[in-house]
Tab-separated table of C-alpha atoms in Angstrom:
chain	number	residue	atom	x	y	z
A	1	MET	CA	131.719	82.273	104.516
A	2	PRO	CA	128.311	82.647	102.822
A	3	ARG	CA	127.887	84.592	99.619
A	4	PRO	CA	126.371	88.072	99.913
A	5	THR	CA	122.722	88.397	98.964
A	6	PRO	CA	121.586	90.790	96.223
A	7	ALA	CA	120.126	93.093	98.879
A	8	GLN	CA	123.491	93.309	100.636
A	9	LEU	CA	125.258	94.139	97.382
A	10	VAL	CA	122.737	96.842	96.469
A	11	TYR	CA	122.664	98.495	99.887
A	12	GLY	CA	126.434	98.400	100.258
A	13	SER	CA	127.092	99.786	96.766
A	14	ALA	CA	124.505	102.535	97.146
A	15	THR	CA	126.004	103.509	100.488
A	16	VAL	CA	129.529	103.708	99.041
A	17	ILE	CA	128.442	105.857	96.090
A	18	CYS	CA	126.184	108.219	98.053
A	19	SER	CA	128.533	108.649	100.990
A	20	THR	CA	131.533	109.253	98.716
A	21	LEU	CA	129.701	111.947	96.775
A	22	ALA	CA	128.348	113.566	99.932
A	23	MET	CA	131.722	113.619	101.692
A	24	LEU	CA	133.538	114.940	98.615
A	25	LEU	CA	130.994	117.719	98.134
A	26	LEU	CA	130.939	118.671	101.807
A	27	SER	CA	134.709	118.616	102.335
A	28	GLN	CA	135.564	120.318	99.012
A	29	THR	CA	138.947	118.610	99.064
A	30	SER	CA	141.099	118.425	95.978
A	31	SER	CA	144.196	116.689	97.342
A	32	GLY	CA	144.885	113.059	96.549
A	33	ILE	CA	145.299	112.098	100.193
A	34	GLY	CA	141.944	113.669	101.143
A	35	ILE	CA	140.155	111.864	98.329
A	36	ALA	CA	141.794	108.553	99.342
A	37	VAL	CA	140.717	109.002	102.980
A	38	ILE	CA	137.155	109.781	101.903
A	39	ALA	CA	137.085	106.771	99.563
A	40	LEU	CA	138.334	104.436	102.310
A	41	ALA	CA	135.799	105.825	104.775
A	42	ALA	CA	133.019	105.322	102.243
A	43	LEU	CA	134.130	101.737	101.578
A	44	GLY	CA	134.162	101.019	105.303
A	45	LEU	CA	130.702	102.509	105.707
A	46	GLY	CA	129.401	100.493	102.738
A	47	LEU	CA	130.848	97.307	104.201
A	48	LEU	CA	129.233	98.065	107.545
A	49	VAL	CA	125.832	98.652	105.937
A	50	ALA	CA	126.103	95.519	103.787
A	51	MET	CA	126.928	93.335	106.768
A	52	THR	CA	124.075	94.665	108.903
A	53	VAL	CA	121.386	93.892	106.301
A	54	PRO	CA	119.429	90.975	107.797
A	55	LEU	CA	120.137	87.638	106.168
A	56	PRO	CA	117.236	85.461	105.050
A	57	ARG	CA	116.529	82.694	107.540
A	58	PRO	CA	116.882	79.129	106.304
A	59	ARG	CA	113.622	77.329	105.793
A	60	THR	CA	112.854	74.696	108.371
A	61	VAL	CA	110.547	71.762	107.873
A	62	ALA	CA	107.782	71.717	110.451
A	63	GLN	CA	107.610	68.507	112.465
A	64	SER	CA	103.966	68.977	113.430
A	65	THR	CA	101.024	66.805	112.472
A	66	PRO	CA	99.877	67.072	108.869
A	67	ALA	CA	96.987	69.379	108.102
A	68	PRO	CA	93.568	67.738	107.731
A	69	PRO	CA	92.324	67.353	104.166
A	70	GLU	CA	90.219	70.153	102.781
A	71	VAL	CA	86.482	69.578	103.106
A	72	ARG	CA	84.383	70.547	100.108
A	73	LEU	CA	80.651	70.970	100.388
A	74	PRO	CA	78.314	71.007	97.372
A	75	VAL	CA	76.631	74.324	96.691
A	76	HIS	CA	72.907	74.484	95.828
A	77	ARG	CA	72.513	76.348	92.566
A	78	GLU	CA	69.363	77.253	90.739
A	79	THR	CA	69.158	77.686	87.024
A	80	VAL	CA	67.668	80.815	85.508
A	81	ALA	CA	64.619	78.872	84.282
A	82	ALA	CA	63.941	77.449	87.732
A	83	ALA	CA	64.255	80.833	89.385
A	84	THR	CA	61.754	82.513	87.027
A	85	ALA	CA	59.216	79.670	86.787
A	86	GLU	CA	55.986	79.859	88.711
A	87	PRO	CA	55.794	77.685	91.795
A	88	VAL	CA	53.947	74.391	91.462
A	89	ARG	CA	50.803	74.253	93.600
A	90	GLU	CA	49.837	71.003	95.192
A	91	PRO	CA	46.116	70.063	94.965
A	92	THR	CA	44.404	70.375	98.294
A	93	ALA	CA	42.645	67.388	99.797
A	94	PRO	CA	38.796	67.630	100.083
């Protein structure tokens, strides 16, 4: 049997606490048997919620072809001096 995940523990515990408080406040019971029934119902509900939390899927290794290598292209960059300089004019032929 696999170990419970942290999400299952948190959801189940929160459900037990909240449902116990809600049922005790709504029923306004003070007898020991009533409190025991409510506690057992809350534990059952918490267990149900914890078991229905989706489990993480195991990672599978893809058997497809490897990805092509990344292609890097050089980027043309101008310096500040080249961008502000005046263009060079070629002499015209006579």
